[in-house]
């Protein structure tokens, strides 16, 4: 079974530029999450999708971050314009969302450096 | 608001020694996860603990969950260098909700 795929793996941009990340979850997984992991900290949720609908985006900085999951499969996360403090690893995770166990599987992440 | 605290945040231990990492959380939950993260890598699932008194073991690692005390432990037995990594606990409020992570414990096993 293929895991969660993300691209690009690394991205370096200047502040005020735009950037987009892509995530392809495990086939059949209805729930998709985007987490932000700043160096030395645990991941923090940005947004959760159930199929193509947003379940929780309370911690997404909506003035600069946006995300979509058209057709309920792949997802993109965009930052426009980027700030220095956006430097982090952006992790995508997916889960099956059925039954007692709802284990989340994480992708390799996209490491963003804003200069 | 659910908060998760881990301690210690940094741990340097000698090979062959035993040690325990603690994870406390602030609100009722019966779903707790332990992950391992190597430098520059993503999160690898180690254990899923779903009920009070749950205990799981894999090799030199053993995890337990006490939901009444809101405490989970990750016990390391006879540490080896390969266990050097950052270990995160994460708690889920209820089914199909985002994980809230602790800050992680950076473990370094030295000869």
CSV table of C-alpha atoms in Angstrom, one decimal:
chain,number,residue,atom,x,y,z
A,1,UNK,CA,0.0,0.0,0.0
A,2,UNK,CA,1.4,3.4,-1.0
A,3,UNK,CA,1.9,5.9,1.7
A,4,UNK,CA,1.0,9.6,1.9
A,5,UNK,CA,2.8,11.5,-0.8
A,6,UNK,CA,3.9,15.1,-0.6
A,7,UNK,CA,5.7,17.5,-2.9
A,8,UNK,CA,8.0,19.3,-3.1
A,9,UNK,CA,10.2,17.9,-0.4
A,10,UNK,CA,12.1,21.2,0.0
A,11,UNK,CA,11.3,24.8,-0.9
A,12,UNK,CA,13.3,28.0,-0.4
A,13,UNK,CA,11.5,31.3,-1.0
A,14,UNK,CA,11.9,35.0,-0.1
A,15,UNK,CA,9.5,36.7,2.2
A,16,UNK,CA,6.4,38.0,0.6
A,17,UNK,CA,6.5,35.4,-2.2
A,18,UNK,CA,3.9,32.7,-2.6
A,19,UNK,CA,4.3,28.9,-2.3
A,20,UNK,CA,2.1,25.9,-2.7
A,21,UNK,CA,2.4,22.3,-1.4
A,22,UNK,CA,0.7,19.2,-2.6
A,23,UNK,CA,-0.5,16.1,-0.8
A,24,UNK,CA,-1.9,12.8,-2.1
A,25,UNK,CA,-3.3,10.8,0.8
A,26,UNK,CA,-3.5,7.0,1.1
A,27,UNK,CA,-6.2,5.6,-1.2
A,28,UNK,CA,-9.6,5.4,0.4
A,29,UNK,CA,-8.7,7.7,3.3
A,30,UNK,CA,-11.5,10.2,3.8
A,31,UNK,CA,-9.8,12.5,6.3
A,32,UNK,CA,-6.8,14.6,5.5
A,33,UNK,CA,-4.9,16.9,7.8
A,34,UNK,CA,-2.2,19.5,7.3
A,35,UNK,CA,0.1,20.1,10.2
A,36,UNK,CA,2.9,22.7,10.7
A,37,UNK,CA,6.0,21.6,12.6
A,38,UNK,CA,8.3,24.4,13.6
A,39,UNK,CA,11.9,23.3,14.4
A,40,UNK,CA,12.1,21.8,17.9
A,41,UNK,CA,8.3,21.6,18.4
A,42,UNK,CA,5.6,19.1,17.9
A,43,UNK,CA,3.3,19.3,14.9
A,44,UNK,CA,0.4,21.7,15.1
A,45,UNK,CA,-2.8,21.3,13.1
A,46,UNK,CA,-3.6,23.8,10.4
A,47,UNK,CA,-6.6,22.3,8.8
A,48,UNK,CA,-8.7,19.1,8.7
A,49,UNK,CA,-10.7,17.9,5.7
A,50,UNK,CA,-13.4,15.2,5.7
A,51,UNK,CA,-13.7,14.2,2.0
A,52,UNK,CA,-13.8,17.6,0.3
A,53,UNK,CA,-15.3,19.6,3.3
A,54,UNK,CA,-13.4,21.5,6.0
A,55,UNK,CA,-13.9,20.1,9.5
A,56,UNK,CA,-11.5,22.3,11.4
A,57,UNK,CA,-9.6,25.3,10.3
A,58,UNK,CA,-9.6,27.2,13.5
A,59,UNK,CA,-5.8,27.4,13.7
A,60,UNK,CA,-5.2,28.3,10.0
A,61,UNK,CA,-3.9,31.9,9.6
A,62,UNK,CA,-6.5,32.7,7.0
A,63,UNK,CA,-5.1,36.0,6.0
A,64,UNK,CA,-2.2,34.2,4.3
A,65,UNK,CA,-2.9,30.5,4.3
A,66,UNK,CA,-5.4,28.7,2.2
A,67,UNK,CA,-6.1,25.0,1.5
A,68,UNK,CA,-8.4,23.0,-0.7
A,69,UNK,CA,-9.3,19.4,-1.3
A,70,UNK,CA,-11.2,19.3,-4.6
A,71,UNK,CA,-12.8,16.0,-5.4
A,72,UNK,CA,-12.0,14.7,-1.9
A,73,UNK,CA,-8.6,13.2,-2.8
A,74,UNK,CA,-5.5,15.4,-3.3
A,75,UNK,CA,-5.0,18.6,-1.4
A,76,UNK,CA,-3.0,21.8,-1.8
A,77,UNK,CA,-1.9,24.2,0.9
A,78,UNK,CA,-0.9,27.7,-0.2
A,79,UNK,CA,0.9,30.5,1.6
A,80,UNK,CA,0.6,34.0,0.2
A,81,UNK,CA,2.5,36.1,1.1
A,82,UNK,CA,5.0,34.1,3.1
A,83,UNK,CA,6.6,35.5,6.3
A,84,UNK,CA,9.9,34.5,8.0
A,85,UNK,CA,8.0,32.7,10.7
A,86,UNK,CA,6.4,30.4,8.2
A,87,UNK,CA,9.7,28.5,8.0
A,88,UNK,CA,8.7,25.0,9.1
A,89,UNK,CA,8.0,21.5,7.9
A,90,UNK,CA,4.5,21.1,6.6
A,91,UNK,CA,3.2,17.6,7.2
A,92,UNK,CA,0.2,16.0,5.5
A,93,UNK,CA,-1.6,13.1,7.2
A,94,UNK,CA,-4.6,11.0,6.3
A,95,UNK,CA,-6.8,8.5,8.1
A,96,UNK,CA,-9.5,6.1,7.2
A,97,UNK,CA,-12.1,7.6,9.6
A,98,UNK,CA,-14.1,4.5,10.4
A,99,UNK,CA,-14.3,2.2,13.3
A,100,UNK,CA,-12.7,2.6,16.7
A,101,UNK,CA,-9.2,3.2,15.5
A,102,UNK,CA,-8.5,6.3,13.5
A,103,UNK,CA,-4.8,6.1,13.1
A,104,UNK,CA,-3.2,8.9,11.2
A,105,UNK,CA,-0.4,8.2,8.6
A,106,UNK,CA,2.0,11.0,7.9
A,107,UNK,CA,3.8,11.9,4.7
A,108,UNK,CA,7.5,12.8,4.4
A,109,UNK,CA,6.7,16.5,4.8
A,110,UNK,CA,7.8,19.7,2.9
A,111,UNK,CA,10.5,21.7,4.5
A,112,UNK,CA,9.9,25.4,3.8
A,113,UNK,CA,12.6,28.0,4.3
A,114,UNK,CA,11.6,31.7,4.0
A,115,UNK,CA,14.5,34.1,3.7
B,1,UNK,CA,-8.4,23.2,25.3
B,2,UNK,CA,-6.5,20.0,25.3
B,3,UNK,CA,-2.8,20.4,26.3
B,4,UNK,CA,-0.1,17.7,26.2
B,5,UNK,CA,3.1,17.9,28.2
B,6,UNK,CA,6.1,15.7,27.8
B,7,UNK,CA,9.1,15.3,30.1
B,8,UNK,CA,11.9,15.3,29.9
B,9,UNK,CA,12.4,17.3,26.7
B,10,UNK,CA,16.0,16.2,26.4
B,11,UNK,CA,17.4,12.9,27.5
B,12,UNK,CA,20.9,11.6,27.2
B,13,UNK,CA,21.4,8.1,28.4
B,14,UNK,CA,24.0,5.5,28.3
B,15,UNK,CA,23.7,2.3,26.3
B,16,UNK,CA,22.3,-0.5,28.4
B,17,UNK,CA,20.4,1.8,30.8
B,18,UNK,CA,16.6,2.0,31.4
B,19,UNK,CA,14.6,5.2,31.4
B,20,UNK,CA,11.0,6.5,31.2
B,21,UNK,CA,9.5,9.3,29.2
B,22,UNK,CA,6.3,10.8,30.6
B,23,UNK,CA,3.3,12.3,28.8
B,24,UNK,CA,0.6,14.2,30.7
B,25,UNK,CA,-2.6,15.6,29.1
B,26,UNK,CA,-5.2,18.0,30.3
B,27,UNK,CA,-8.6,16.7,29.3
B,28,UNK,CA,-10.3,13.3,29.2
B,29,UNK,CA,-9.2,11.2,26.3
B,30,UNK,CA,-8.8,7.5,25.7
B,31,UNK,CA,-6.7,7.6,22.6
B,32,UNK,CA,-3.0,8.2,22.8
B,33,UNK,CA,-0.3,7.7,20.2
B,34,UNK,CA,3.5,7.5,20.4
B,35,UNK,CA,5.5,8.5,17.4
B,36,UNK,CA,9.2,8.4,16.6
B,37,UNK,CA,10.9,11.1,14.4
B,38,UNK,CA,14.4,10.8,13.1
B,39,UNK,CA,16.2,14.0,12.0
B,40,UNK,CA,14.8,15.3,8.7
B,41,UNK,CA,12.3,12.5,8.5
B,42,UNK,CA,8.5,12.2,9.0
B,43,UNK,CA,6.7,10.7,12.0
B,44,UNK,CA,6.7,6.9,12.4
B,45,UNK,CA,3.9,5.4,14.4
B,46,UNK,CA,5.1,3.3,17.4
B,47,UNK,CA,2.1,2.6,19.6
B,48,UNK,CA,-1.6,3.3,19.7
B,49,UNK,CA,-3.2,3.1,23.2
B,50,UNK,CA,-7.0,3.0,23.2
B,51,UNK,CA,-8.1,2.2,26.7
B,52,UNK,CA,-7.2,2.6,30.4
B,53,UNK,CA,-4.5,0.2,31.5
B,54,UNK,CA,-3.4,-0.5,27.9
B,55,UNK,CA,0.2,-1.7,27.6
B,56,UNK,CA,2.0,-2.4,24.4
B,57,UNK,CA,5.6,-3.5,23.8
B,58,UNK,CA,7.8,-3.6,20.8
B,59,UNK,CA,11.4,-4.6,21.3
B,60,UNK,CA,13.0,-2.4,23.9
B,61,UNK,CA,10.1,0.1,24.1
B,62,UNK,CA,7.0,-0.3,26.2
B,63,UNK,CA,4.1,2.1,26.4
B,64,UNK,CA,1.3,2.3,28.9
B,65,UNK,CA,-1.8,4.4,29.4
B,66,UNK,CA,-3.6,5.5,32.6
B,67,UNK,CA,-6.6,7.5,31.6
B,68,UNK,CA,-7.6,8.3,35.2
B,69,UNK,CA,-4.3,10.0,35.8
B,70,UNK,CA,-4.2,11.3,32.2
B,71,UNK,CA,-0.7,9.9,31.9
B,72,UNK,CA,1.2,7.8,29.5
B,73,UNK,CA,4.7,6.4,29.8
B,74,UNK,CA,7.2,5.2,27.3
B,75,UNK,CA,9.7,3.0,29.0
B,76,UNK,CA,13.1,2.2,27.4
B,77,UNK,CA,14.8,-1.0,28.4
B,78,UNK,CA,18.6,-1.5,27.9
B,79,UNK,CA,18.9,1.4,25.5
B,80,UNK,CA,20.9,1.0,22.3
B,81,UNK,CA,22.2,3.7,19.9
B,82,UNK,CA,19.6,3.0,17.3
B,83,UNK,CA,16.9,4.3,19.6
B,84,UNK,CA,18.3,7.8,19.3
B,85,UNK,CA,15.5,10.0,17.9
B,86,UNK,CA,12.8,12.4,19.0
B,87,UNK,CA,9.7,10.8,20.6
B,88,UNK,CA,6.3,12.5,20.5
B,89,UNK,CA,3.1,11.6,22.3
B,90,UNK,CA,-0.1,12.8,20.8
B,91,UNK,CA,-3.6,12.8,22.1
B,92,UNK,CA,-6.9,12.7,20.3
B,93,UNK,CA,-10.0,14.3,21.9
B,94,UNK,CA,-12.3,11.8,20.3
B,95,UNK,CA,-12.6,9.8,17.1
B,96,UNK,CA,-11.6,11.4,13.8
B,97,UNK,CA,-10.2,14.6,15.4
B,98,UNK,CA,-6.8,16.2,15.0
B,99,UNK,CA,-3.9,15.1,17.2
B,100,UNK,CA,-2.5,17.4,19.8
B,101,UNK,CA,1.2,16.8,20.2
B,102,UNK,CA,3.6,17.2,23.0
B,103,UNK,CA,6.8,19.1,22.4
B,104,UNK,CA,8.8,15.9,22.0
B,105,UNK,CA,11.6,14.2,23.9
B,106,UNK,CA,14.9,14.3,22.1
B,107,UNK,CA,16.7,11.1,23.1
B,108,UNK,CA,20.4,10.5,22.6
B,109,UNK,CA,21.9,7.2,23.5
B,110,UNK,CA,25.6,7.3,24.0
B,111,UNK,CA,28.2,4.5,24.4
